[in-house]
Amino acid sequence: MNDFAIENDVFIAFETFGARTVPNIVTRLGVNSGQGALIYALDLACDLEELAGLDDVKLLARVKKSPRPIRRIKSNAAPILMSLDDAPDHVLGDVTRDGWLQRAEKMRQEPEFIQRLLRGAEAAESVYGTSKHVEEQIYEGFVGRQDERLMASFHTVAWEHRVEMIRQFQDVRLKRLAQRLVYFERPDLLTDADRDLMAAELRRRLVGEGHEAPLWLTVEKALAELDEALGKVGSDAPALAGYREHLAGLHAISDGL
């Protein structure tokens, strides 16, 4: 995909918003310095002279403002692209093919402008902090090949062997997830110390202990929402009443863990 963007100085990048697909006539700027699969492309329909006249602070603000002049194209997300030659006339609008090429060529003559755009694009990227919760660590590094093979084997061997495999994972995230699976399916295979640690973590999850704003719905909050719902529909809702009994049981278990 990156080769396509290099070979085609101007091309069409389609973006989908719900059921609507929008064509953007763009030219490649470069790739994200930390993500080789993320390509930045300049929307040639924007006012290039306006962008060039902005200082770095104002340029960053403009890059973040919708409609964004710089399009993010992820080569590993199967983007829909089309060459300028194949684009139908209604996509080109009031500008001829040569006109779009001339706009791109004019920009190419300002390499410092391109670098400023790239810096602005990277500065506009959302920054996500690290999390102590394994569910939010999916983007904190790729899994190694050895761990990929272990993951495939983990789901095919007997539970007794899976316990042994926990220590073989190099990625801490996989160790935690594997241990969690064993705890819920075959807790008898874990040591007393490991079971106690997992039970304590489960209790903290259920009651939200140690978290100022839990990312999940705690039992207490679920009971409060359910009581509110029961207040609206009345006590003649056996399904809700049964679910409340289930939640109350979880609440009692969490208190006893």
PDB file of C-alpha atoms in Angstrom:
ATOM      1  CA  MET A   1       0.000   0.000   0.000  1.00  0.00           C
ATOM      2  CA  ASN A   2       2.892   2.337   0.759  1.00  0.00           C
ATOM      3  CA  ASP A   3       4.285   1.561  -2.677  1.00  0.00           C
ATOM      4  CA  PHE A   4       0.970   2.593  -4.221  1.00  0.00           C
ATOM      5  CA  ALA A   5       1.100   5.927  -2.392  1.00  0.00           C
ATOM      6  CA  ILE A   6       4.668   6.509  -3.594  1.00  0.00           C
ATOM      7  CA  GLU A   7       4.009   5.509  -7.205  1.00  0.00           C
ATOM      8  CA  ASN A   8       0.842   7.614  -7.412  1.00  0.00           C
ATOM      9  CA  ASP A   9       1.749  11.184  -6.557  1.00  0.00           C
ATOM     10  CA  VAL A  10      -1.955  11.985  -6.306  1.00  0.00           C
ATOM     11  CA  PHE A  11      -4.596   9.374  -5.499  1.00  0.00           C
ATOM     12  CA  ILE A  12      -8.047   8.971  -4.008  1.00  0.00           C
ATOM     13  CA  ALA A  13      -8.393   7.734  -0.414  1.00  0.00           C
ATOM     14  CA  PHE A  14     -11.917   6.777   0.605  1.00  0.00           C
ATOM     15  CA  GLU A  15     -13.154   7.228   4.170  1.00  0.00           C
ATOM     16  CA  THR A  16     -16.284   5.589   5.542  1.00  0.00           C
ATOM     17  CA  PHE A  17     -18.572   7.301   8.018  1.00  0.00           C
ATOM     18  CA  GLY A  18     -21.398   4.929   8.851  1.00  0.00           C
ATOM     19  CA  ALA A  19     -23.160   4.166   5.571  1.00  0.00           C
ATOM     20  CA  ARG A  20     -21.480   7.084   3.773  1.00  0.00           C
ATOM     21  CA  THR A  21     -18.207   6.801   1.867  1.00  0.00           C
ATOM     22  CA  VAL A  22     -16.303  10.012   1.133  1.00  0.00           C
ATOM     23  CA  PRO A  23     -13.498  10.324  -1.469  1.00  0.00           C
ATOM     24  CA  ASN A  24     -10.490  12.508  -0.625  1.00  0.00           C
ATOM     25  CA  ILE A  25      -7.966  13.553  -3.251  1.00  0.00           C
ATOM     26  CA  VAL A  26      -4.626  13.340  -1.470  1.00  0.00           C
ATOM     27  CA  THR A  27      -0.873  13.166  -1.861  1.00  0.00           C
ATOM     28  CA  ARG A  28       1.494  11.221   0.347  1.00  0.00           C
ATOM     29  CA  LEU A  29       3.456  13.136   2.997  1.00  0.00           C
ATOM     30  CA  GLY A  30       5.252  10.289   4.765  1.00  0.00           C
ATOM     31  CA  VAL A  31       4.840   7.654   7.461  1.00  0.00           C
ATOM     32  CA  ASN A  32       4.533   7.916  11.219  1.00  0.00           C
ATOM     33  CA  SER A  33       7.981   7.631  12.790  1.00  0.00           C
ATOM     34  CA  GLY A  34       6.786   4.994  15.270  1.00  0.00           C
ATOM     35  CA  GLN A  35       4.186   3.176  13.173  1.00  0.00           C
ATOM     36  CA  GLY A  36       5.336   2.107   9.757  1.00  0.00           C
ATOM     37  CA  ALA A  37       1.796   1.092   8.788  1.00  0.00           C
ATOM     38  CA  LEU A  38       0.425   4.591   9.362  1.00  0.00           C
ATOM     39  CA  ILE A  39       0.708   6.855   6.315  1.00  0.00           C
ATOM     40  CA  TYR A  40      -0.037  10.566   6.348  1.00  0.00           C
ATOM     41  CA  ALA A  41      -1.550  12.109   3.222  1.00  0.00           C
ATOM     42  CA  LEU A  42      -2.420  15.752   2.588  1.00  0.00           C
ATOM     43  CA  ASP A  43      -5.933  16.554   1.393  1.00  0.00           C
ATOM     44  CA  LEU A  44      -5.274  18.629  -1.720  1.00  0.00           C
ATOM     45  CA  ALA A  45      -8.689  20.255  -1.473  1.00  0.00           C
ATOM     46  CA  CYS A  46      -7.529  22.293   1.525  1.00  0.00           C
ATOM     47  CA  ASP A  47      -6.015  25.775   1.236  1.00  0.00           C
ATOM     48  CA  LEU A  48      -2.288  25.037   0.929  1.00  0.00           C
ATOM     49  CA  GLU A  49      -1.277  28.698   1.115  1.00  0.00           C
ATOM     50  CA  GLU A  50      -3.202  29.117   4.347  1.00  0.00           C
ATOM     51  CA  LEU A  51      -1.481  26.099   5.887  1.00  0.00           C
ATOM     52  CA  ALA A  52       1.949  27.246   4.752  1.00  0.00           C
ATOM     53  CA  GLY A  53       1.409  30.652   6.359  1.00  0.00           C
ATOM     54  CA  LEU A  54       0.645  29.270   9.823  1.00  0.00           C
ATOM     55  CA  ASP A  55       3.288  29.045  12.541  1.00  0.00           C
ATOM     56  CA  ASP A  56       3.839  25.670  14.239  1.00  0.00           C
ATOM     57  CA  VAL A  57       1.351  26.318  17.058  1.00  0.00           C
ATOM     58  CA  LYS A  58      -1.442  27.418  14.734  1.00  0.00           C
ATOM     59  CA  LEU A  59      -0.598  24.657  12.268  1.00  0.00           C
ATOM     60  CA  LEU A  60      -1.031  22.031  14.992  1.00  0.00           C
ATOM     61  CA  ALA A  61      -4.385  23.550  15.939  1.00  0.00           C
ATOM     62  CA  ARG A  62      -5.476  23.476  12.294  1.00  0.00           C
ATOM     63  CA  VAL A  63      -4.338  19.869  11.848  1.00  0.00           C
ATOM     64  CA  LYS A  64      -6.548  18.864  14.785  1.00  0.00           C
ATOM     65  CA  LYS A  65      -9.542  20.818  13.500  1.00  0.00           C
ATOM     66  CA  SER A  66     -12.222  19.123  11.434  1.00  0.00           C
ATOM     67  CA  PRO A  67     -12.210  18.699   8.512  1.00  0.00           C
ATOM     68  CA  ARG A  68      -8.614  17.645   9.018  1.00  0.00           C
ATOM     69  CA  PRO A  69      -6.250  18.572   6.196  1.00  0.00           C
ATOM     70  CA  ILE A  70      -4.095  15.497   6.833  1.00  0.00           C
ATOM     71  CA  ARG A  71      -5.619  12.067   6.316  1.00  0.00           C
ATOM     72  CA  ARG A  72      -4.482   9.017   8.266  1.00  0.00           C
ATOM     73  CA  ILE A  73      -4.221   5.889   6.107  1.00  0.00           C
ATOM     74  CA  LYS A  74      -3.479   2.572   7.819  1.00  0.00           C
ATOM     75  CA  SER A  75      -1.927   0.175   5.353  1.00  0.00           C
ATOM     76  CA  ASN A  76      -2.843  -2.815   7.555  1.00  0.00           C
ATOM     77  CA  ALA A  77      -6.533  -1.830   7.690  1.00  0.00           C
ATOM     78  CA  ALA A  78      -7.370  -2.583   4.035  1.00  0.00           C
ATOM     79  CA  PRO A  79      -7.879   1.064   2.958  1.00  0.00           C
ATOM     80  CA  ILE A  80      -9.835   1.763  -0.224  1.00  0.00           C
ATOM     81  CA  LEU A  81      -7.591   3.635  -2.649  1.00  0.00           C
ATOM     82  CA  MET A  82      -7.881   4.623  -6.304  1.00  0.00           C
ATOM     83  CA  SER A  83      -5.426   6.131  -8.728  1.00  0.00           C
ATOM     84  CA  LEU A  84      -6.137   9.589 -10.105  1.00  0.00           C
ATOM     85  CA  ASP A  85      -6.368   8.178 -13.641  1.00  0.00           C
ATOM     86  CA  ASP A  86      -9.146   5.794 -12.601  1.00  0.00           C
ATOM     87  CA  ALA A  87     -11.157   8.399 -10.700  1.00  0.00           C
ATOM     88  CA  PRO A  88     -14.503   9.349 -12.321  1.00  0.00           C
ATOM     89  CA  ASP A  89     -15.085  12.987 -13.187  1.00  0.00           C
ATOM     90  CA  HIS A  90     -17.584  13.595 -10.373  1.00  0.00           C
ATOM     91  CA  VAL A  91     -14.875  12.737  -7.833  1.00  0.00           C
ATOM     92  CA  LEU A  92     -12.471  15.277  -9.340  1.00  0.00           C
ATOM     93  CA  GLY A  93     -14.953  18.112  -8.887  1.00  0.00           C
ATOM     94  CA  ASP A  94     -14.181  21.413 -10.572  1.00  0.00           C
ATOM     95  CA  VAL A  95     -10.435  20.719 -10.817  1.00  0.00           C
ATOM     96  CA  THR A  96      -8.880  18.838 -13.727  1.00  0.00           C
ATOM     97  CA  ARG A  97      -6.499  15.923 -13.249  1.00  0.00           C
ATOM     98  CA  ASP A  98      -3.608  18.173 -14.253  1.00  0.00           C
ATOM     99  CA  GLY A  99      -4.832  20.730 -11.739  1.00  0.00           C
ATOM    100  CA  TRP A 100      -4.637  18.237  -8.860  1.00  0.00           C
ATOM    101  CA  LEU A 101      -1.169  17.136  -9.993  1.00  0.00           C
ATOM    102  CA  GLN A 102      -0.005  20.742 -10.092  1.00  0.00           C
ATOM    103  CA  ARG A 103      -1.179  21.289  -6.520  1.00  0.00           C
ATOM    104  CA  ALA A 104       0.823  18.298  -5.359  1.00  0.00           C
ATOM    105  CA  GLU A 105       3.884  19.416  -7.329  1.00  0.00           C
ATOM    106  CA  LYS A 106       3.690  22.880  -5.791  1.00  0.00           C
ATOM    107  CA  MET A 107       3.749  21.352  -2.344  1.00  0.00           C
ATOM    108  CA  ARG A 108       6.697  19.102  -3.261  1.00  0.00           C
ATOM    109  CA  GLN A 109       8.767  22.214  -3.909  1.00  0.00           C
ATOM    110  CA  GLU A 110       8.535  23.103  -0.197  1.00  0.00           C
ATOM    111  CA  PRO A 111      10.274  20.226   1.686  1.00  0.00           C
ATOM    112  CA  GLU A 112      10.341  22.214   4.943  1.00  0.00           C
ATOM    113  CA  PHE A 113       6.571  22.663   4.646  1.00  0.00           C
ATOM    114  CA  ILE A 114       6.168  18.890   4.272  1.00  0.00           C
ATOM    115  CA  GLN A 115       8.278  18.287   7.385  1.00  0.00           C
ATOM    116  CA  ARG A 116       6.184  20.784   9.344  1.00  0.00           C
ATOM    117  CA  LEU A 117       3.028  18.990   8.250  1.00  0.00           C
ATOM    118  CA  LEU A 118       4.468  15.641   9.315  1.00  0.00           C
ATOM    119  CA  ARG A 119       5.494  17.020  12.705  1.00  0.00           C
ATOM    120  CA  GLY A 120       2.028  18.480  13.135  1.00  0.00           C
ATOM    121  CA  ALA A 121       0.383  15.185  12.166  1.00  0.00           C
ATOM    122  CA  GLU A 122       2.413  13.209  14.700  1.00  0.00           C
ATOM    123  CA  ALA A 123       1.873  15.815  17.413  1.00  0.00           C
ATOM    124  CA  ALA A 124      -1.880  15.559  16.810  1.00  0.00           C
ATOM    125  CA  GLU A 125      -1.906  11.820  17.459  1.00  0.00           C
ATOM    126  CA  SER A 126      -3.768  10.707  20.565  1.00  0.00           C
ATOM    127  CA  VAL A 127      -1.456   9.580  23.350  1.00  0.00           C
ATOM    128  CA  TYR A 128      -2.702   6.813  25.584  1.00  0.00           C
ATOM    129  CA  GLY A 129      -1.074   6.268  28.947  1.00  0.00           C
ATOM    130  CA  THR A 130      -0.077   2.856  30.202  1.00  0.00           C
ATOM    131  CA  SER A 131      -2.606   0.911  32.235  1.00  0.00           C
ATOM    132  CA  LYS A 132      -2.185  -1.645  35.012  1.00  0.00           C
ATOM    133  CA  HIS A 133      -5.195  -3.515  33.666  1.00  0.00           C
ATOM    134  CA  VAL A 134      -4.267  -6.213  31.164  1.00  0.00           C
ATOM    135  CA  GLU A 135      -7.469  -5.546  29.203  1.00  0.00           C
ATOM    136  CA  GLU A 136      -6.113  -2.098  28.299  1.00  0.00           C
ATOM    137  CA  GLN A 137      -2.589  -3.225  27.426  1.00  0.00           C
ATOM    138  CA  ILE A 138      -3.409  -4.593  23.986  1.00  0.00           C
ATOM    139  CA  TYR A 139      -1.392  -1.879  22.208  1.00  0.00           C
ATOM    140  CA  GLU A 140       1.584  -1.974  24.568  1.00  0.00           C
ATOM    141  CA  GLY A 141       3.869  -3.968  22.297  1.00  0.00           C
ATOM    142  CA  PHE A 142       3.568  -6.935  19.955  1.00  0.00           C
ATOM    143  CA  VAL A 143       3.611 -10.551  21.041  1.00  0.00           C
ATOM    144  CA  GLY A 144       6.780 -12.444  20.076  1.00  0.00           C
ATOM    145  CA  ARG A 145       6.835 -15.427  17.731  1.00  0.00           C
ATOM    146  CA  GLN A 146       7.626 -17.860  20.532  1.00  0.00           C
ATOM    147  CA  ASP A 147       4.635 -16.650  22.528  1.00  0.00           C
ATOM    148  CA  GLU A 148       2.444 -16.891  19.420  1.00  0.00           C
ATOM    149  CA  ARG A 149       3.308 -20.582  19.136  1.00  0.00           C
ATOM    150  CA  LEU A 150       2.666 -21.081  22.855  1.00  0.00           C
ATOM    151  CA  MET A 151      -0.738 -19.397  22.582  1.00  0.00           C
ATOM    152  CA  ALA A 152      -1.760 -21.805  19.831  1.00  0.00           C
ATOM    153  CA  SER A 153      -0.635 -24.800  21.897  1.00  0.00           C
ATOM    154  CA  PHE A 154      -2.156 -23.503  25.115  1.00  0.00           C
ATOM    155  CA  HIS A 155      -5.691 -24.044  23.823  1.00  0.00           C
ATOM    156  CA  THR A 156      -5.070 -27.597  22.622  1.00  0.00           C
ATOM    157  CA  VAL A 157      -3.330 -29.308  25.562  1.00  0.00           C
ATOM    158  CA  ALA A 158      -4.812 -30.612  28.810  1.00  0.00           C
ATOM    159  CA  TRP A 159      -5.324 -28.141  31.665  1.00  0.00           C
ATOM    160  CA  GLU A 160      -2.536 -29.771  33.660  1.00  0.00           C
ATOM    161  CA  HIS A 161      -0.076 -28.862  30.912  1.00  0.00           C
ATOM    162  CA  ARG A 162      -1.463 -25.357  30.580  1.00  0.00           C
ATOM    163  CA  VAL A 163      -0.386 -24.612  34.144  1.00  0.00           C
ATOM    164  CA  GLU A 164       3.179 -25.523  33.171  1.00  0.00           C
ATOM    165  CA  MET A 165       2.979 -23.286  30.097  1.00  0.00           C
ATOM    166  CA  ILE A 166       2.115 -20.169  32.119  1.00  0.00           C
ATOM    167  CA  ARG A 167       5.760 -19.830  33.170  1.00  0.00           C
ATOM    168  CA  GLN A 168       6.940 -20.254  29.577  1.00  0.00           C
ATOM    169  CA  PHE A 169       5.224 -17.134  28.271  1.00  0.00           C
ATOM    170  CA  GLN A 170       7.642 -14.222  27.943  1.00  0.00           C
ATOM    171  CA  ASP A 171       4.924 -11.567  27.665  1.00  0.00           C
ATOM    172  CA  VAL A 172       3.622 -10.661  31.124  1.00  0.00           C
ATOM    173  CA  ARG A 173       0.186  -9.926  29.667  1.00  0.00           C
ATOM    174  CA  LEU A 174      -0.095 -13.496  28.410  1.00  0.00           C
ATOM    175  CA  LYS A 175       1.045 -14.889  31.757  1.00  0.00           C
ATOM    176  CA  ARG A 176      -1.752 -13.006  33.500  1.00  0.00           C
ATOM    177  CA  LEU A 177      -4.412 -14.015  30.994  1.00  0.00           C
ATOM    178  CA  ALA A 178      -3.333 -17.651  31.016  1.00  0.00           C
ATOM    179  CA  GLN A 179      -3.373 -17.781  34.797  1.00  0.00           C
ATOM    180  CA  ARG A 180      -6.804 -16.159  34.814  1.00  0.00           C
ATOM    181  CA  LEU A 181      -8.161 -18.837  32.472  1.00  0.00           C
ATOM    182  CA  VAL A 182      -6.818 -21.630  34.648  1.00  0.00           C
ATOM    183  CA  TYR A 183      -8.234 -19.973  37.769  1.00  0.00           C
ATOM    184  CA  PHE A 184     -11.757 -19.882  36.351  1.00  0.00           C
ATOM    185  CA  GLU A 185     -11.667 -23.339  34.741  1.00  0.00           C
ATOM    186  CA  ARG A 186      -9.381 -25.440  36.977  1.00  0.00           C
ATOM    187  CA  PRO A 187      -8.494 -23.507  40.144  1.00  0.00           C
ATOM    188  CA  ASP A 188      -7.525 -26.799  41.796  1.00  0.00           C
ATOM    189  CA  LEU A 189      -4.407 -26.895  39.619  1.00  0.00           C
ATOM    190  CA  LEU A 190      -3.043 -23.638  41.067  1.00  0.00           C
ATOM    191  CA  THR A 191      -1.077 -23.305  44.278  1.00  0.00           C
ATOM    192  CA  ASP A 192      -2.850 -22.001  47.368  1.00  0.00           C
ATOM    193  CA  ALA A 193      -0.882 -18.767  47.121  1.00  0.00           C
ATOM    194  CA  ASP A 194      -1.856 -18.210  43.478  1.00  0.00           C
ATOM    195  CA  ARG A 195      -5.508 -18.956  44.198  1.00  0.00           C
ATOM    196  CA  ASP A 196      -5.490 -16.477  47.092  1.00  0.00           C
ATOM    197  CA  LEU A 197      -3.988 -13.787  44.869  1.00  0.00           C
ATOM    198  CA  MET A 198      -6.544 -14.385  42.129  1.00  0.00           C
ATOM    199  CA  ALA A 199      -9.414 -14.407  44.637  1.00  0.00           C
ATOM    200  CA  ALA A 200      -8.231 -11.109  46.109  1.00  0.00           C
ATOM    201  CA  GLU A 201      -8.050  -9.547  42.651  1.00  0.00           C
ATOM    202  CA  LEU A 202     -11.534 -10.833  41.849  1.00  0.00           C
ATOM    203  CA  ARG A 203     -12.864  -9.240  45.018  1.00  0.00           C
ATOM    204  CA  ARG A 204     -11.271  -5.911  44.145  1.00  0.00           C
ATOM    205  CA  ARG A 205     -12.839  -6.118  40.704  1.00  0.00           C
ATOM    206  CA  LEU A 206     -16.306  -6.887  42.052  1.00  0.00           C
ATOM    207  CA  VAL A 207     -16.351  -4.117  44.633  1.00  0.00           C
ATOM    208  CA  GLY A 208     -14.128  -1.599  42.830  1.00  0.00           C
ATOM    209  CA  GLU A 209     -11.698  -1.496  45.720  1.00  0.00           C
ATOM    210  CA  GLY A 210      -8.556   0.529  45.097  1.00  0.00           C
ATOM    211  CA  HIS A 211      -9.963   2.228  42.006  1.00  0.00           C
ATOM    212  CA  GLU A 212     -11.171   5.824  42.110  1.00  0.00           C
ATOM    213  CA  ALA A 213     -13.232   5.294  38.981  1.00  0.00           C
ATOM    214  CA  PRO A 214     -13.447   1.608  37.985  1.00  0.00           C
ATOM    215  CA  LEU A 215     -13.526   1.001  34.251  1.00  0.00           C
ATOM    216  CA  TRP A 216     -16.136  -1.684  34.742  1.00  0.00           C
ATOM    217  CA  LEU A 217     -19.562  -1.970  36.346  1.00  0.00           C
ATOM    218  CA  THR A 218     -19.133  -3.002  39.993  1.00  0.00           C
ATOM    219  CA  VAL A 219     -21.678  -5.181  41.774  1.00  0.00           C
ATOM    220  CA  GLU A 220     -22.783  -2.254  43.929  1.00  0.00           C
ATOM    221  CA  LYS A 221     -23.422  -0.033  40.923  1.00  0.00           C
ATOM    222  CA  ALA A 222     -25.190  -2.848  39.093  1.00  0.00           C
ATOM    223  CA  LEU A 223     -27.496  -3.386  42.078  1.00  0.00           C
ATOM    224  CA  ALA A 224     -28.271   0.323  42.240  1.00  0.00           C
ATOM    225  CA  GLU A 225     -29.147   0.453  38.528  1.00  0.00           C
ATOM    226  CA  LEU A 226     -31.233  -2.704  38.826  1.00  0.00           C
ATOM    227  CA  ASP A 227     -33.144  -1.346  41.826  1.00  0.00           C
ATOM    228  CA  GLU A 228     -33.891   1.791  39.830  1.00  0.00           C
ATOM    229  CA  ALA A 229     -35.190  -0.349  36.960  1.00  0.00           C
ATOM    230  CA  LEU A 230     -37.315  -2.440  39.339  1.00  0.00           C
ATOM    231  CA  GLY A 231     -38.747   0.770  40.749  1.00  0.00           C
ATOM    232  CA  LYS A 232     -39.969   1.724  37.312  1.00  0.00           C
ATOM    233  CA  VAL A 233     -41.448  -1.608  36.231  1.00  0.00           C
ATOM    234  CA  GLY A 234     -42.564  -2.849  39.640  1.00  0.00           C
ATOM    235  CA  SER A 235     -41.806  -6.057  41.463  1.00  0.00           C
ATOM    236  CA  ASP A 236     -43.712  -8.187  38.957  1.00  0.00           C
ATOM    237  CA  ALA A 237     -40.641  -8.611  36.755  1.00  0.00           C
ATOM    238  CA  PRO A 238     -39.364 -12.113  37.583  1.00  0.00           C
ATOM    239  CA  ALA A 239     -36.385 -11.888  35.209  1.00  0.00           C
ATOM    240  CA  LEU A 240     -35.079  -8.699  36.836  1.00  0.00           C
ATOM    241  CA  ALA A 241     -35.833 -10.010  40.311  1.00  0.00           C
ATOM    242  CA  GLY A 242     -33.922 -13.182  39.549  1.00  0.00           C
ATOM    243  CA  TYR A 243     -30.968 -11.196  38.240  1.00  0.00           C
ATOM    244  CA  ARG A 244     -31.005  -9.056  41.375  1.00  0.00           C
ATOM    245  CA  GLU A 245     -30.807 -12.196  43.479  1.00  0.00           C
ATOM    246  CA  HIS A 246     -27.812 -13.281  41.409  1.00  0.00           C
ATOM    247  CA  LEU A 247     -26.084  -9.920  41.920  1.00  0.00           C
ATOM    248  CA  ALA A 248     -26.833  -9.991  45.638  1.00  0.00           C
ATOM    249  CA  GLY A 249     -25.146 -13.370  45.777  1.00  0.00           C
ATOM    250  CA  LEU A 250     -22.085 -11.975  44.034  1.00  0.00           C
ATOM    251  CA  HIS A 251     -22.047  -9.103  46.518  1.00  0.00           C
ATOM    252  CA  ALA A 252     -22.058 -11.559  49.412  1.00  0.00           C
ATOM    253  CA  ILE A 253     -19.295 -13.605  47.794  1.00  0.00           C
ATOM    254  CA  SER A 254     -17.141 -10.520  47.218  1.00  0.00           C
ATOM    255  CA  ASP A 255     -17.534  -9.558  50.868  1.00  0.00           C
ATOM    256  CA  GLY A 256     -16.365 -12.982  51.907  1.00  0.00           C
ATOM    257  CA  LEU A 257     -13.377 -13.239  49.573  1.00  0.00           C
TER     258      LEU A 257
END
